[in-house]
JSON list of C-alpha atoms in Angstrom, two decimals:
[
{"chain": "A", "resi": 1, "resn": "MET", "atom": "CA", "xyz": [-13.41, 12.01, 5.98]},
{"chain": "A", "resi": 2, "resn": "THR", "atom": "CA", "xyz": [-14.82, 9.97, 9.02]},
{"chain": "A", "resi": 3, "resn": "GLY", "atom": "CA", "xyz": [-11.68, 9.53, 10.91]},
{"chain": "A", "resi": 4, "resn": "GLU", "atom": "CA", "xyz": [-9.71, 6.45, 11.30]},
{"chain": "A", "resi": 5, "resn": "SER", "atom": "CA", "xyz": [-12.09, 4.29, 9.53]},
{"chain": "A", "resi": 6, "resn": "ALA", "atom": "CA", "xyz": [-11.47, 6.13, 6.04]},
{"chain": "A", "resi": 7, "resn": "HIS", "atom": "CA", "xyz": [-7.82, 5.63, 6.66]},
{"chain": "A", "resi": 8, "resn": "VAL", "atom": "CA", "xyz": [-8.29, 2.08, 7.52]},
{"chain": "A", "resi": 9, "resn": "ARG", "atom": "CA", "xyz": [-10.60, 1.50, 4.48]},
{"chain": "A", "resi": 10, "resn": "ALA", "atom": "CA", "xyz": [-7.98, 2.98, 2.17]},
{"chain": "A", "resi": 11, "resn": "VAL", "atom": "CA", "xyz": [-5.00, 1.27, 3.66]},
{"chain": "A", "resi": 12, "resn": "ASP", "atom": "CA", "xyz": [-6.78, -2.34, 3.71]},
{"chain": "A", "resi": 13, "resn": "ALA", "atom": "CA", "xyz": [-7.96, -1.69, -0.06]},
{"chain": "A", "resi": 14, "resn": "PHE", "atom": "CA", "xyz": [-4.37, -0.94, -0.99]},
{"chain": "A", "resi": 15, "resn": "ILE", "atom": "CA", "xyz": [-3.28, -3.99, 0.84]},
{"chain": "A", "resi": 16, "resn": "ALA", "atom": "CA", "xyz": [-5.73, -6.11, -0.90]},
{"chain": "A", "resi": 17, "resn": "ALA", "atom": "CA", "xyz": [-4.77, -4.77, -4.24]},
{"chain": "A", "resi": 18, "resn": "ALA", "atom": "CA", "xyz": [-1.09, -5.76, -3.58]},
{"chain": "A", "resi": 19, "resn": "ASN", "atom": "CA", "xyz": [-2.27, -9.35, -3.04]},
{"chain": "A", "resi": 20, "resn": "GLU", "atom": "CA", "xyz": [-4.80, -9.48, -5.85]},
{"chain": "A", "resi": 21, "resn": "ARG", "atom": "CA", "xyz": [-3.45, -11.60, -8.62]},
{"chain": "A", "resi": 22, "resn": "ASP", "atom": "CA", "xyz": [-6.25, -10.64, -11.21]},
{"chain": "A", "resi": 23, "resn": "ALA", "atom": "CA", "xyz": [-5.24, -7.47, -12.88]},
{"chain": "A", "resi": 24, "resn": "ALA", "atom": "CA", "xyz": [-8.85, -6.28, -13.34]},
{"chain": "A", "resi": 25, "resn": "ARG", "atom": "CA", "xyz": [-9.75, -6.78, -9.89]},
{"chain": "A", "resi": 26, "resn": "ARG", "atom": "CA", "xyz": [-6.49, -5.12, -8.61]},
{"chain": "A", "resi": 27, "resn": "ALA", "atom": "CA", "xyz": [-7.15, -1.96, -10.69]},
{"chain": "A", "resi": 28, "resn": "THR", "atom": "CA", "xyz": [-10.53, -1.88, -9.21]},
{"chain": "A", "resi": 29, "resn": "LEU", "atom": "CA", "xyz": [-9.04, -2.13, -5.63]},
{"chain": "A", "resi": 30, "resn": "LEU", "atom": "CA", "xyz": [-6.57, 0.57, -6.32]},
{"chain": "A", "resi": 31, "resn": "GLY", "atom": "CA", "xyz": [-9.36, 2.86, -7.72]},
{"chain": "A", "resi": 32, "resn": "GLN", "atom": "CA", "xyz": [-11.15, 2.41, -4.25]},
{"chain": "A", "resi": 33, "resn": "ALA", "atom": "CA", "xyz": [-7.89, 3.02, -2.25]},
{"chain": "A", "resi": 34, "resn": "LEU", "atom": "CA", "xyz": [-5.97, 5.83, -4.30]},
{"chain": "A", "resi": 35, "resn": "ALA", "atom": "CA", "xyz": [-6.36, 9.06, -5.84]},
{"chain": "A", "resi": 36, "resn": "ALA", "atom": "CA", "xyz": [-5.66, 9.03, -9.63]},
{"chain": "A", "resi": 37, "resn": "ASP", "atom": "CA", "xyz": [-2.55, 11.36, -9.16]},
{"chain": "A", "resi": 38, "resn": "VAL", "atom": "CA", "xyz": [-1.22, 9.44, -6.12]},
{"chain": "A", "resi": 39, "resn": "VAL", "atom": "CA", "xyz": [2.54, 9.87, -5.63]},
{"chain": "A", "resi": 40, "resn": "PHE", "atom": "CA", "xyz": [4.37, 6.73, -4.64]},
{"chain": "A", "resi": 41, "resn": "TRP", "atom": "CA", "xyz": [7.78, 6.67, -3.14]},
{"chain": "A", "resi": 42, "resn": "GLY", "atom": "CA", "xyz": [8.96, 3.09, -3.02]},
{"chain": "A", "resi": 43, "resn": "PRO", "atom": "CA", "xyz": [12.22, 1.14, -2.80]},
{"chain": "A", "resi": 44, "resn": "LEU", "atom": "CA", "xyz": [12.80, 1.53, -6.56]},
{"chain": "A", "resi": 45, "resn": "GLY", "atom": "CA", "xyz": [11.98, 5.36, -6.74]},
{"chain": "A", "resi": 46, "resn": "ARG", "atom": "CA", "xyz": [9.14, 7.61, -7.33]},
{"chain": "A", "resi": 47, "resn": "GLY", "atom": "CA", "xyz": [6.10, 6.89, -9.40]},
{"chain": "A", "resi": 48, "resn": "VAL", "atom": "CA", "xyz": [2.92, 9.12, -10.04]},
{"chain": "A", "resi": 49, "resn": "GLY", "atom": "CA", "xyz": [-0.45, 7.72, -10.74]},
{"chain": "A", "resi": 50, "resn": "ARG", "atom": "CA", "xyz": [-2.32, 4.40, -10.03]},
{"chain": "A", "resi": 51, "resn": "LYS", "atom": "CA", "xyz": [-0.64, 2.86, -13.18]},
{"chain": "A", "resi": 52, "resn": "ALA", "atom": "CA", "xyz": [2.72, 3.48, -11.51]},
{"chain": "A", "resi": 53, "resn": "VAL", "atom": "CA", "xyz": [1.68, 1.75, -8.36]},
{"chain": "A", "resi": 54, "resn": "GLU", "atom": "CA", "xyz": [-0.03, -1.15, -10.30]},
{"chain": "A", "resi": 55, "resn": "GLY", "atom": "CA", "xyz": [3.10, -1.58, -12.15]},
{"chain": "A", "resi": 56, "resn": "PHE", "atom": "CA", "xyz": [5.25, -1.82, -8.79]},
{"chain": "A", "resi": 57, "resn": "ILE", "atom": "CA", "xyz": [2.69, -4.47, -7.55]},
{"chain": "A", "resi": 58, "resn": "THR", "atom": "CA", "xyz": [2.94, -6.38, -10.61]},
{"chain": "A", "resi": 59, "resn": "ASP", "atom": "CA", "xyz": [6.61, -6.42, -10.83]},
{"chain": "A", "resi": 60, "resn": "VAL", "atom": "CA", "xyz": [7.74, -6.62, -7.12]},
{"chain": "A", "resi": 61, "resn": "VAL", "atom": "CA", "xyz": [4.77, -8.24, -5.31]},
{"chain": "A", "resi": 62, "resn": "GLN", "atom": "CA", "xyz": [3.31, -10.52, -7.84]},
{"chain": "A", "resi": 63, "resn": "GLY", "atom": "CA", "xyz": [6.61, -11.07, -9.78]},
{"chain": "A", "resi": 64, "resn": "HIS", "atom": "CA", "xyz": [8.87, -11.87, -6.83]},
{"chain": "A", "resi": 65, "resn": "PRO", "atom": "CA", "xyz": [11.35, -14.49, -7.54]},
{"chain": "A", "resi": 66, "resn": "ALA", "atom": "CA", "xyz": [10.11, -16.40, -4.37]},
{"chain": "A", "resi": 67, "resn": "GLY", "atom": "CA", "xyz": [6.87, -17.00, -6.19]},
{"chain": "A", "resi": 68, "resn": "PRO", "atom": "CA", "xyz": [3.25, -15.60, -5.25]},
{"chain": "A", "resi": 69, "resn": "CYS", "atom": "CA", "xyz": [3.89, -13.41, -2.02]},
{"chain": "A", "resi": 70, "resn": "ARG", "atom": "CA", "xyz": [1.56, -11.49, 0.15]},
{"chain": "A", "resi": 71, "resn": "MET", "atom": "CA", "xyz": [1.51, -8.25, 2.04]},
{"chain": "A", "resi": 72, "resn": "MET", "atom": "CA", "xyz": [0.05, -8.07, 5.31]},
{"chain": "A", "resi": 73, "resn": "ARG", "atom": "CA", "xyz": [-0.76, -5.18, 7.68]},
{"chain": "A", "resi": 74, "resn": "THR", "atom": "CA", "xyz": [0.93, -6.07, 11.08]},
{"chain": "A", "resi": 75, "resn": "SER", "atom": "CA", "xyz": [-0.12, -3.06, 12.99]},
{"chain": "A", "resi": 76, "resn": "GLN", "atom": "CA", "xyz": [-3.04, -0.75, 13.51]},
{"chain": "A", "resi": 77, "resn": "VAL", "atom": "CA", "xyz": [-3.42, 2.25, 11.27]},
{"chain": "A", "resi": 78, "resn": "ASP", "atom": "CA", "xyz": [-2.04, 5.08, 13.23]},
{"chain": "A", "resi": 79, "resn": "ALA", "atom": "CA", "xyz": [-4.12, 8.17, 11.91]},
{"chain": "A", "resi": 80, "resn": "PRO", "atom": "CA", "xyz": [-3.40, 11.67, 13.25]},
{"chain": "A", "resi": 81, "resn": "GLU", "atom": "CA", "xyz": [-5.41, 13.70, 10.89]},
{"chain": "A", "resi": 82, "resn": "GLU", "atom": "CA", "xyz": [-4.87, 13.28, 7.24]},
{"chain": "A", "resi": 83, "resn": "TRP", "atom": "CA", "xyz": [-1.64, 11.25, 7.69]},
{"chain": "A", "resi": 84, "resn": "ALA", "atom": "CA", "xyz": [-1.40, 7.58, 8.69]},
{"chain": "A", "resi": 85, "resn": "ARG", "atom": "CA", "xyz": [1.27, 4.93, 9.19]},
{"chain": "A", "resi": 86, "resn": "PHE", "atom": "CA", "xyz": [1.09, 1.30, 9.34]},
{"chain": "A", "resi": 87, "resn": "ALA", "atom": "CA", "xyz": [3.59, -1.58, 9.74]},
{"chain": "A", "resi": 88, "resn": "TRP", "atom": "CA", "xyz": [3.53, -4.49, 7.44]},
{"chain": "A", "resi": 89, "resn": "CYS", "atom": "CA", "xyz": [5.32, -7.80, 6.47]},
{"chain": "A", "resi": 90, "resn": "PHE", "atom": "CA", "xyz": [5.89, -9.46, 2.98]},
{"chain": "A", "resi": 91, "resn": "THR", "atom": "CA", "xyz": [5.65, -13.23, 3.13]},
{"chain": "A", "resi": 92, "resn": "ASP", "atom": "CA", "xyz": [6.25, -15.90, 0.63]},
{"chain": "A", "resi": 93, "resn": "GLY", "atom": "CA", "xyz": [3.75, -18.60, -0.14]},
{"chain": "A", "resi": 94, "resn": "ALA", "atom": "CA", "xyz": [4.75, -20.76, 2.85]},
{"chain": "A", "resi": 95, "resn": "GLY", "atom": "CA", "xyz": [4.12, -17.66, 5.19]},
{"chain": "A", "resi": 96, "resn": "GLN", "atom": "CA", "xyz": [7.97, -17.12, 5.73]},
{"chain": "A", "resi": 97, "resn": "VAL", "atom": "CA", "xyz": [8.67, -13.42, 6.26]},
{"chain": "A", "resi": 98, "resn": "LEU", "atom": "CA", "xyz": [10.83, -12.05, 3.61]},
{"chain": "A", "resi": 99, "resn": "LEU", "atom": "CA", "xyz": [10.72, -8.46, 4.43]},
{"chain": "A", "resi": 100, "resn": "THR", "atom": "CA", "xyz": [9.11, -5.97, 7.00]},
{"chain": "A", "resi": 101, "resn": "GLY", "atom": "CA", "xyz": [8.50, -2.31, 6.79]},
{"chain": "A", "resi": 102, "resn": "MET", "atom": "CA", "xyz": [6.16, 0.59, 7.47]},
{"chain": "A", "resi": 103, "resn": "ASP", "atom": "CA", "xyz": [4.25, 2.82, 5.08]},
{"chain": "A", "resi": 104, "resn": "VAL", "atom": "CA", "xyz": [3.25, 6.52, 5.57]},
{"chain": "A", "resi": 105, "resn": "VAL", "atom": "CA", "xyz": [0.26, 7.63, 3.64]},
{"chain": "A", "resi": 106, "resn": "HIS", "atom": "CA", "xyz": [-1.72, 11.04, 3.12]},
{"chain": "A", "resi": 107, "resn": "VAL", "atom": "CA", "xyz": [-5.34, 10.67, 2.92]},
{"chain": "A", "resi": 108, "resn": "ARG", "atom": "CA", "xyz": [-7.40, 13.31, 1.17]},
{"chain": "A", "resi": 109, "resn": "ALA", "atom": "CA", "xyz": [-10.73, 14.45, 2.80]},
{"chain": "A", "resi": 110, "resn": "GLU", "atom": "CA", "xyz": [-12.49, 12.20, 0.22]},
{"chain": "A", "resi": 111, "resn": "GLY", "atom": "CA", "xyz": [-10.77, 9.18, 1.82]},
{"chain": "A", "resi": 112, "resn": "ASP", "atom": "CA", "xyz": [-8.24, 8.52, -1.26]},
{"chain": "A", "resi": 113, "resn": "ILE", "atom": "CA", "xyz": [-4.62, 7.84, -0.55]},
{"chain": "A", "resi": 114, "resn": "ASP", "atom": "CA", "xyz": [-2.67, 10.80, -2.53]},
{"chain": "A", "resi": 115, "resn": "GLU", "atom": "CA", "xyz": [0.69, 10.06, -1.30]},
{"chain": "A", "resi": 116, "resn": "ILE", "atom": "CA", "xyz": [2.55, 6.78, -0.10]},
{"chain": "A", "resi": 117, "resn": "VAL", "atom": "CA", "xyz": [6.03, 6.55, 1.22]},
{"chain": "A", "resi": 118, "resn": "VAL", "atom": "CA", "xyz": [7.40, 2.80, 1.71]},
{"chain": "A", "resi": 119, "resn": "PHE", "atom": "CA", "xyz": [9.99, 2.26, 4.31]},
{"chain": "A", "resi": 120, "resn": "ALA", "atom": "CA", "xyz": [11.30, -1.35, 3.66]},
{"chain": "A", "resi": 121, "resn": "GLY", "atom": "CA", "xyz": [13.41, -3.09, 6.27]},
{"chain": "A", "resi": 122, "resn": "PRO", "atom": "CA", "xyz": [14.07, -2.44, 9.88]},
{"chain": "A", "resi": 123, "resn": "LEU", "atom": "CA", "xyz": [15.09, 0.98, 11.26]}
]
């Protein structure tokens, strides 16, 4: 791993996947960001594997009742060693913020995220 750049690359690929409407392109981006056996702790529970993350994105991000929504990173990626955290917001098509939060990710030496913990809402 080359320090923060590997963390930023993985986090930004994950966010790009969350915003991608084309399923094939989304799967490619998740393949660039996540280990095959990624563990995802989200607001709806725990999932294992890229397909679980893809399902969450399809259902929650792409299928939101407010219509097409976007996830945006709103902070730097703070990356001490193999762990990283970043703040994000979730906006509707008009750019109105629907939700904010922070994710904590574990990045393997190869640069893949193998664990994601989503904290939605303010502390």
